[in-house]
Tab-separated table of C-alpha atoms and ligand atoms in Angstrom:
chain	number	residue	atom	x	y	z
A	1	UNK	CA	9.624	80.131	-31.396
A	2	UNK	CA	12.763	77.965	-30.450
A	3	UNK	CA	12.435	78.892	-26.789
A	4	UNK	CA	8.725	78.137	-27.118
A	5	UNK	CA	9.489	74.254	-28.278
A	6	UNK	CA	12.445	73.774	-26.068
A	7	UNK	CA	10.263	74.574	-22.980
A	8	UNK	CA	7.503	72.600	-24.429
A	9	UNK	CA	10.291	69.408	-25.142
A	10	UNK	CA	11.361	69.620	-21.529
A	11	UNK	CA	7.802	69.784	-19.775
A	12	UNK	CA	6.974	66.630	-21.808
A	13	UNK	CA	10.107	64.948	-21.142
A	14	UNK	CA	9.155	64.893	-17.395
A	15	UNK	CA	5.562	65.131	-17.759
A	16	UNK	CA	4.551	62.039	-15.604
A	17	UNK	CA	0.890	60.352	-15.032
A	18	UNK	CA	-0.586	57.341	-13.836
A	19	UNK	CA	-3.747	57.598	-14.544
A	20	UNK	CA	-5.668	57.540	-17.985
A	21	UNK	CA	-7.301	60.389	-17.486
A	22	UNK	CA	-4.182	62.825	-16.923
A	23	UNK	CA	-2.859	61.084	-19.699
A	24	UNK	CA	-5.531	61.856	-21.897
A	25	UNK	CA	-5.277	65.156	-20.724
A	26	UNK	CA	-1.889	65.617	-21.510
A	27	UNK	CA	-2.462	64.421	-25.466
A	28	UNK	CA	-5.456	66.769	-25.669
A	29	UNK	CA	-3.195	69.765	-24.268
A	30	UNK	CA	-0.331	68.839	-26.928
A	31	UNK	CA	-2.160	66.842	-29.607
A	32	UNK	CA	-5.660	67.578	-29.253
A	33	UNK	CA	-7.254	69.862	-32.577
A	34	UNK	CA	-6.979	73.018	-30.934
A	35	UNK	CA	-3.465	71.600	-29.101
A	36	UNK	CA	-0.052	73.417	-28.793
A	37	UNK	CA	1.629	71.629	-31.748
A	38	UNK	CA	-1.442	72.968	-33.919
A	39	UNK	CA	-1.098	76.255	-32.612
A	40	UNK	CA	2.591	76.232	-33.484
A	41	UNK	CA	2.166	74.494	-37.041
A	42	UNK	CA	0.337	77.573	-37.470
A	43	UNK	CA	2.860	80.122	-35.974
A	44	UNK	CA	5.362	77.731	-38.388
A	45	UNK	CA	3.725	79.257	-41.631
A	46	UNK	CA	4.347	83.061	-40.855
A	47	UNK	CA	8.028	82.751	-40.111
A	48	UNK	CA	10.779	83.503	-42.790
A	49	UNK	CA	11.890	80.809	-45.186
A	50	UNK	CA	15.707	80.847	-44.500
A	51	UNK	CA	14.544	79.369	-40.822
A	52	UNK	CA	11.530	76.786	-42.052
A	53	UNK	CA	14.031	74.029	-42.402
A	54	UNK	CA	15.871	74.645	-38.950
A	55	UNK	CA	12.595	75.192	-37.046
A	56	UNK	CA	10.595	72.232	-39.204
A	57	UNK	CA	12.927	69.968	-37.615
A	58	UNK	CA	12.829	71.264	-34.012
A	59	UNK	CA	8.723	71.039	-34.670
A	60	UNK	CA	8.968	67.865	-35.633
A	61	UNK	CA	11.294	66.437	-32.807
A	62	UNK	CA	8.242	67.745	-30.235
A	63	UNK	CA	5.870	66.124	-32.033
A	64	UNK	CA	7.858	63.059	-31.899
A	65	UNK	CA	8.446	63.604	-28.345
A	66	UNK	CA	4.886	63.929	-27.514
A	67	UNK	CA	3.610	60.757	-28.974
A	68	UNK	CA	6.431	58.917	-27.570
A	69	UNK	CA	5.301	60.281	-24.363
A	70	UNK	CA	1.541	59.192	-25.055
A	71	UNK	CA	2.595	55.660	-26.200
A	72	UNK	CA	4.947	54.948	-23.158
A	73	UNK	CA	2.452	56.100	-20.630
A	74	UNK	CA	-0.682	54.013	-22.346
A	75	UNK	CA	2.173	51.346	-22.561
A	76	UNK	CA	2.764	51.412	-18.720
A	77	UNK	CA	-0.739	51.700	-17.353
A	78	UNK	CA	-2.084	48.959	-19.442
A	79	UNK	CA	0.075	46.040	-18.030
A	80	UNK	CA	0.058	48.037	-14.752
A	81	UNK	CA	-3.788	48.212	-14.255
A	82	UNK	CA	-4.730	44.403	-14.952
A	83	UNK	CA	-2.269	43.225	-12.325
A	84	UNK	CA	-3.963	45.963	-9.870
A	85	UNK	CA	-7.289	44.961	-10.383
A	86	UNK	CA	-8.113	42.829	-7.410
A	87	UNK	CA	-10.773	40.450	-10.129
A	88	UNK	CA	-8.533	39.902	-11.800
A	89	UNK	CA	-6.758	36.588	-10.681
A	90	UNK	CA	-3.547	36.504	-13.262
A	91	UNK	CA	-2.220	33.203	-12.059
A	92	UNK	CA	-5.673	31.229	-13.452
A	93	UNK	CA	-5.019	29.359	-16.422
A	94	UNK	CA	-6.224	30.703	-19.638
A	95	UNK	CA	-8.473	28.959	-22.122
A	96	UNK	CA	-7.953	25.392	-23.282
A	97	UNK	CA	-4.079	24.436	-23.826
A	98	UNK	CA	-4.704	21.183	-25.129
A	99	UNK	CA	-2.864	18.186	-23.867
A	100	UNK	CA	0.100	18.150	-26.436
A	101	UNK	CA	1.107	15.733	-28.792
A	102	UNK	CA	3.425	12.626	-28.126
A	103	UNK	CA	7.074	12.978	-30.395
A	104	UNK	CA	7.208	10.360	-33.371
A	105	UNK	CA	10.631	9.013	-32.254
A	106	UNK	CA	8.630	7.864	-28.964
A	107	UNK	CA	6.103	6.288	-30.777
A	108	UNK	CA	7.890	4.557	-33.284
A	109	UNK	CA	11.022	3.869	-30.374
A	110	UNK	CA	7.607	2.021	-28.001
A	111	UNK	CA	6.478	0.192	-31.164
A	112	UNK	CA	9.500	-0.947	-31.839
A	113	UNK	CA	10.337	-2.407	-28.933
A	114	UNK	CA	6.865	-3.270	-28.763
A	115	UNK	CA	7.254	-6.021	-31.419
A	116	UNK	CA	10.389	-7.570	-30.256
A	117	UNK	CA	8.488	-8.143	-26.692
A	118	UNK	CA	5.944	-9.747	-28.306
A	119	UNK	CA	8.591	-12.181	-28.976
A	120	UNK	CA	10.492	-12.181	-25.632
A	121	UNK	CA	13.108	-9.789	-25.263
A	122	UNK	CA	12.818	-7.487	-22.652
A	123	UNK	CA	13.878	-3.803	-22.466
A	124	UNK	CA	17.257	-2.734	-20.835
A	125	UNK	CA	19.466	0.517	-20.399
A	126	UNK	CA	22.462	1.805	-19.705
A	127	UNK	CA	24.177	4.884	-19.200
A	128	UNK	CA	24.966	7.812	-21.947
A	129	UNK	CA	28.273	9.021	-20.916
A	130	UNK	CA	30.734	5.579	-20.813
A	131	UNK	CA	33.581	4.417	-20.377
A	132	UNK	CA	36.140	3.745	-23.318
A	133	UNK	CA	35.531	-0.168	-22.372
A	134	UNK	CA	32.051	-0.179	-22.863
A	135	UNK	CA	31.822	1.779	-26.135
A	136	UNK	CA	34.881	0.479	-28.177
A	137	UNK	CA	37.185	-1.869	-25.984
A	138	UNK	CA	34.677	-4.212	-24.875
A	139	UNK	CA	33.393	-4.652	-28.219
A	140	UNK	CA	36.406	-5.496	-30.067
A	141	UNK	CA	37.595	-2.298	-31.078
A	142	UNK	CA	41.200	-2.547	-31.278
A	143	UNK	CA	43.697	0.279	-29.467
A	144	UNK	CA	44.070	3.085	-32.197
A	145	UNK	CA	42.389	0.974	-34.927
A	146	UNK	CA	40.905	3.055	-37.559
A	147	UNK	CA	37.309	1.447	-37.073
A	148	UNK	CA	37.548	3.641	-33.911
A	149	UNK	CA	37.493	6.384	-36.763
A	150	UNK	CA	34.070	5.089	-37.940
A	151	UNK	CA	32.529	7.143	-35.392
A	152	UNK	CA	33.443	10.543	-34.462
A	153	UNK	CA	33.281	10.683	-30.982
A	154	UNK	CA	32.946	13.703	-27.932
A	155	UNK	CA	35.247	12.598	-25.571
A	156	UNK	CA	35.004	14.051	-21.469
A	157	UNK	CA	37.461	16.835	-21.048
A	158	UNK	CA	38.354	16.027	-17.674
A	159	UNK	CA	38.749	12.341	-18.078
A	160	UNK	CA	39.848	11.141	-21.837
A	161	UNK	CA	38.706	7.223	-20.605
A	162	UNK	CA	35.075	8.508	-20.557
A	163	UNK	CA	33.015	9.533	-23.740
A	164	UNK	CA	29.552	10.581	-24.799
A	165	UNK	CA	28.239	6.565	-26.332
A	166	UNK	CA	28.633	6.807	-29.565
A	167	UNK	CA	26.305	3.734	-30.048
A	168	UNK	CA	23.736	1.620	-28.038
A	169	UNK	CA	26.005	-1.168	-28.317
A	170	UNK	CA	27.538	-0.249	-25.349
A	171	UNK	CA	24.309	-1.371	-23.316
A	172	UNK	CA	25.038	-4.896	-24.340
A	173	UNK	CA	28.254	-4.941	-23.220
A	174	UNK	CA	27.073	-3.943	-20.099
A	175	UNK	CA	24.216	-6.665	-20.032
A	176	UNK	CA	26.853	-9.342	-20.598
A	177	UNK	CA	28.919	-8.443	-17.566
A	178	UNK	CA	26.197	-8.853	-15.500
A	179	UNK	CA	23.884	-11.298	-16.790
A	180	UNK	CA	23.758	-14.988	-17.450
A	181	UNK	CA	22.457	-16.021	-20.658
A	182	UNK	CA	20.227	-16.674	-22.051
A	183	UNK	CA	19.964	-12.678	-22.824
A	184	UNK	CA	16.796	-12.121	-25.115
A	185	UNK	CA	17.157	-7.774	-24.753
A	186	UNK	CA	16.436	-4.321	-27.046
A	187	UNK	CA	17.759	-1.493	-25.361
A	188	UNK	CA	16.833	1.726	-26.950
A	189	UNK	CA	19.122	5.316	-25.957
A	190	UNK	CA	20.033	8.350	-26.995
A	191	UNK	CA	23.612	8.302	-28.962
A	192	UNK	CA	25.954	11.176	-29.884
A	193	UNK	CA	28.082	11.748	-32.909
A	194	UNK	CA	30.777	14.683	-33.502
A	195	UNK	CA	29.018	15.692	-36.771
A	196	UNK	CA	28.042	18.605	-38.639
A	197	UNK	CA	24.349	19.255	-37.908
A	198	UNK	CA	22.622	18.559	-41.680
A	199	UNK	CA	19.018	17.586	-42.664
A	200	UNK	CA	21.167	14.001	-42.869
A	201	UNK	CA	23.305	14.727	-39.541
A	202	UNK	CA	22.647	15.483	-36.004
A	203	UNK	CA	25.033	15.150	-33.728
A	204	UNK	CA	22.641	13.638	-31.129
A	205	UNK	CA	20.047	10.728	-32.285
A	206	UNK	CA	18.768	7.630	-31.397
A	207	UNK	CA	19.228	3.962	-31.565
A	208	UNK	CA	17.423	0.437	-30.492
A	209	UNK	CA	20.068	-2.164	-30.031
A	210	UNK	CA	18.981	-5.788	-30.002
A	211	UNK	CA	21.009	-8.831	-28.135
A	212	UNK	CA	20.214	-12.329	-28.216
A	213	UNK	CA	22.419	-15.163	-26.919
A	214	UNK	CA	21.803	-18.735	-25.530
A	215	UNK	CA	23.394	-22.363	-26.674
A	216	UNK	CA	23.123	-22.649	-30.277
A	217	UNK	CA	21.947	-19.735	-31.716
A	218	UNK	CA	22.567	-19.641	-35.380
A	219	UNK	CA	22.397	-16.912	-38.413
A	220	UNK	CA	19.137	-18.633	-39.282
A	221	UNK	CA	17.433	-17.234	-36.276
A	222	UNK	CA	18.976	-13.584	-36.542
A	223	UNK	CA	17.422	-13.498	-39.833
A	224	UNK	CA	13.887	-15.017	-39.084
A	225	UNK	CA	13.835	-12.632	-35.849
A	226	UNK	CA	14.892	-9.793	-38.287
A	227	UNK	CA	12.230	-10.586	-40.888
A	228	UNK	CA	9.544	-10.897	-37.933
A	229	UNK	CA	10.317	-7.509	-37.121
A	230	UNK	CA	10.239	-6.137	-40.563
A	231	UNK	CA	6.815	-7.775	-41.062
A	232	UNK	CA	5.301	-6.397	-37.930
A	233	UNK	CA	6.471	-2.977	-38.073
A	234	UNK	CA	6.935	-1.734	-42.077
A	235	UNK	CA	4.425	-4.772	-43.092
A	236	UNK	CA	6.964	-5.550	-45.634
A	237	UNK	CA	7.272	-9.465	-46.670
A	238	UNK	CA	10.814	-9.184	-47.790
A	239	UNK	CA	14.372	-8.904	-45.973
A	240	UNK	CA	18.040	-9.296	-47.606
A	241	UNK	CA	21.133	-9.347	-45.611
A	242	UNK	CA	24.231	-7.680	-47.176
A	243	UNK	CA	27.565	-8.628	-45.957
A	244	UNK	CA	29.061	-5.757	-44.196
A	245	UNK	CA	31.218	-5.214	-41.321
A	246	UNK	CA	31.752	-4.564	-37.280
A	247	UNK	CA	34.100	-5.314	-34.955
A	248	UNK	CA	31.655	-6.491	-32.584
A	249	UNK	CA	29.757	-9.455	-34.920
A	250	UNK	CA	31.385	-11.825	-37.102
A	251	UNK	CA	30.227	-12.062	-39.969
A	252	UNK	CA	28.061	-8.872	-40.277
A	253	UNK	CA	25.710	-7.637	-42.124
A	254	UNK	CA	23.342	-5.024	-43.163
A	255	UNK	CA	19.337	-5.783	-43.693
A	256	UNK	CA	17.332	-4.314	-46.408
A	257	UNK	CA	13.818	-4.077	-46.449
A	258	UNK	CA	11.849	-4.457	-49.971
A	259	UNK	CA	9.993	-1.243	-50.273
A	260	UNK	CA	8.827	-1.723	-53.290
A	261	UNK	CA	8.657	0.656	-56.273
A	262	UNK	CA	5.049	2.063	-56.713
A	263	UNK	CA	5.508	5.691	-56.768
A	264	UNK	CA	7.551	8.282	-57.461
A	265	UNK	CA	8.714	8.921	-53.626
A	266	UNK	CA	9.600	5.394	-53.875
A	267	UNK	CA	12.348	5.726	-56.655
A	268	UNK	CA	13.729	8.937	-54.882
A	269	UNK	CA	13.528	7.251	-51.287
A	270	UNK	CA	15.124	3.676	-52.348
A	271	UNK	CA	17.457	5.407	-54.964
A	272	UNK	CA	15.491	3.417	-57.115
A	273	UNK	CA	16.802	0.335	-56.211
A	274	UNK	CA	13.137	-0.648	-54.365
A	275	UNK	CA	15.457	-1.652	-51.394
A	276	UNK	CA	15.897	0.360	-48.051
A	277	UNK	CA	18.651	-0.106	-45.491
A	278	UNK	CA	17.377	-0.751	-42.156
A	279	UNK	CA	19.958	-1.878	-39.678
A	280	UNK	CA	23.215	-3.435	-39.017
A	281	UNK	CA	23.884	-6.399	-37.349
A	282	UNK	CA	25.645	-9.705	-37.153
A	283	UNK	CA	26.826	-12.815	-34.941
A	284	UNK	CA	28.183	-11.776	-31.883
A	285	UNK	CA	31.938	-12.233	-32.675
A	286	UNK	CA	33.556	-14.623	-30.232
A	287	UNK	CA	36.052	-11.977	-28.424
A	288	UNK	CA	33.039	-9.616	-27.701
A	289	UNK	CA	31.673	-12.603	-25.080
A	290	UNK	CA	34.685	-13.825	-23.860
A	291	UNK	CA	35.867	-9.941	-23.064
A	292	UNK	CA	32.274	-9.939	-20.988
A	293	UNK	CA	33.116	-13.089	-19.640
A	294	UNK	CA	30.593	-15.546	-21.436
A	295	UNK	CA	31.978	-18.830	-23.044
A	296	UNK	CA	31.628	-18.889	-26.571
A	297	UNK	CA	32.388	-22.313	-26.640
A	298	UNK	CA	29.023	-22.845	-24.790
A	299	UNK	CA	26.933	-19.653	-26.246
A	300	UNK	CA	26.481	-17.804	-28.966
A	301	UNK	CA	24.426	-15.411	-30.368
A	302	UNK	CA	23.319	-12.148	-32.510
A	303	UNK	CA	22.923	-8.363	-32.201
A	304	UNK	CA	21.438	-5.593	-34.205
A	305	UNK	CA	21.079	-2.113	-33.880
A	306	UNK	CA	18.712	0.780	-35.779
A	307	UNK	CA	18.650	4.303	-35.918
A	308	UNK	CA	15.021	5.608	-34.287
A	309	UNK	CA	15.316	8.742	-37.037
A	310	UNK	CA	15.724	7.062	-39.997
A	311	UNK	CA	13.195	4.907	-39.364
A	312	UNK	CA	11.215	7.533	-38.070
A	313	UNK	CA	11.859	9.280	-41.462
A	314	UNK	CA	10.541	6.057	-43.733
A	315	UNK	CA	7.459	5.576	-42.090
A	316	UNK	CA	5.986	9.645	-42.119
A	317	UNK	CA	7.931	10.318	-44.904
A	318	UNK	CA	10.018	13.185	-43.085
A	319	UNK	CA	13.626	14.654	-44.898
A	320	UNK	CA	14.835	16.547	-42.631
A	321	UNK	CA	16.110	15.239	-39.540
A	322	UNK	CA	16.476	18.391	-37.789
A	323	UNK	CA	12.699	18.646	-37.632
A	324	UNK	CA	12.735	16.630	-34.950
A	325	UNK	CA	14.875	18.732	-32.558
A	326	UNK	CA	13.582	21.838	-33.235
A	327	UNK	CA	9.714	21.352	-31.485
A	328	UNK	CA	7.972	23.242	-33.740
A	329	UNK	CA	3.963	22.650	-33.070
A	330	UNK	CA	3.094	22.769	-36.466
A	331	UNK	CA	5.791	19.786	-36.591
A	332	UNK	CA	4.515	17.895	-33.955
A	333	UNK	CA	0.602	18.555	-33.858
A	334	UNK	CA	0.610	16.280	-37.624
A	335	UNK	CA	1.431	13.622	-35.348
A	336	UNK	CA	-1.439	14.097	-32.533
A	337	UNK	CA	-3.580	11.457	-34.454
A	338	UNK	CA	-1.029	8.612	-32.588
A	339	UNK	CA	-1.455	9.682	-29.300
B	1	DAH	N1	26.551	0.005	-33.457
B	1	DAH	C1	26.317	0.096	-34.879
B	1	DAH	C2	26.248	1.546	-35.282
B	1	DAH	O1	26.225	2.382	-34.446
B	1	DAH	C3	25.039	-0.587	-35.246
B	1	DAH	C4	25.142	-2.065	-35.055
B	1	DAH	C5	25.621	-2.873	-36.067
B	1	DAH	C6	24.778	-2.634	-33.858
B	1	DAH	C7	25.713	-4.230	-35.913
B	1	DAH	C8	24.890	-4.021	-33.676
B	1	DAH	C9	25.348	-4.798	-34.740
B	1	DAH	O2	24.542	-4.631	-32.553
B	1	DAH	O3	25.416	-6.163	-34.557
B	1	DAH	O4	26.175	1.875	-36.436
């Protein structure tokens, strides 16, 4: 009987066929009802029990063999067949793929900006891998000052002067070396952070930076340009500014929105304070347009910049930041209604 299966193992080891019906053949000869590995079950039941458990497994490894065959064969001709067929035209498009969904951060990025054009600023850009100047220098970051450490920075191997823009700020340093005020501009980019990826932390995100600067511009119009925005885009009625700090803007500050506290998601989202920090932002401090070669006894002016995610994350209530990296449809189809 074990010469029996090991001739049987090798004929269906290179047993070939390309069509279904040899194939069908073959699992009729081997599988069928009245097929070899019947006839040997049967043969199986007269021989002595000392060799059942020997032989069983032999059996069993044919049996194996054979549908392994069948499925590898059905397998092949199946994808082999359609591309043969001459109707069949496989480079056609299939049914209806839809037209896809626009990402929040580009909606909310065009409304922002959207609102401050309503009110004159125009959009500018700038590059995403700068020089040291235009990311820290230029903006009043000293030489190995620890606010350097406020951002964790990727730095270009091959050239340690050049480094992945760690903020948008960096566009208006560029807009002030080659512009004459007045400057009235939001430039939104793409920024990048050494961090830890988190549902709190990405290590590539988002900003709008804002810039405004002509003869006599005073802290009285940073904040009525800041609550005009906050109005238009979270239709929120009230701003505060909190004094913080920047190189780049003396004095600076952070705004808060009022939020309010109506619900539950409102405690958890505003630490249930009611209050939600929006952006940072400040006077444009006088070495910042001097560096860029505007007089600040002549001009001055303020800046602000916001993270797209965040405020992604307050207005469709998302946690997790990584949700937006990942492009998972059932993500991004919840957002189809804003197209
Ligand atoms: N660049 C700051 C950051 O990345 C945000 C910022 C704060 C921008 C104050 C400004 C500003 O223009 O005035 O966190």
């Amino acid at each position: 009987m074990k010469e029996k299966i090991d001739s049987f193992l090798a004929e269906v080891a290179a047993f070939e066929a390309s069509n279904p019906t040899d194939i069908e053949n073959f699992r009729i000869r081997f599988a069928g009802r009245k097929g070899i590995l019947n006839d040997l079950f049967e043969d199986f039941k007269q021989i002595p029990n000392d060799q059942k458990k020997v032989m069983g497994q032999e059996l069993n490894k044919l049996k194996t063999a054979v549908q392994e065959k069948i499925d590898a064969l059905q397998s092949a001709t199946s994808t082999g067949s359609a591309s043969k067929d001459p109707s069949l035209d496989m480079t056609r498009p299939t049914g209806d793929w839809g037209v896809g969904t626009r990402h929040p951060l580009s909606t909310v990025r065009r409304e922002i900006l959207e609102i401050f054009e309503r009110i004159g600023f125009t959009v500018a850009d700038g590059p995403e891998i700068e020089d040291d100047w235009h990311v820290f220098s230029g903006l009043n970051f000293p030489p190995e000052h620890p606010a350097r450490d406020m951002q964790d920075t990727f730095f270009i191997e091959k050239d340690p002067d050049m480094v992945l823009r760690t903020h948008t700020s960096s566009v208006q340093v560029r807009a002030m070396e080659t512009r004459k005020p007045p400057l009235r501009i939001v430039m939104p980019g793409r920024v990048f952070r050494n961090e830890a990826i988190s549902s709190r932390a990405h290590c590539q995100f988002h900003q709008i930076e804002g810039l405004y600067i002509d003869e006599g511009v005073s802290f009285a119009d940073m904040k009525q340009t800041l609550l005009y925005f906050a109005q238009e885009f979270f239709g929120k009625a009230k701003i505060r500014l909190r004094p913080s700090y920047f190189p780049f803007t003396e004095p600076s500050a952070e705004m808060d929105v009022y939020w309010g506290l109506n619900s539950e998601a409102d405690y958890r989202i505003t630490k249930g304070t009611g209050w939600l920090e929006i952006l940072g932002c400040g006077m444009v401090d006088p070495n910042v347009l001097s560096a860029s070669g505007i007089d600040p006894e002549k001009y001055s002016g303020f800046a602000f910049g916001m993270g797209i995610e965040r405020i992604t994350m307050l207005r469709y209530q998302i946690d997790d930041l990584r949700m937006y990296f990942e492009n998972d449809v059932r993500f991004l189809k919840q957002f189809d209604q804003l197209v």
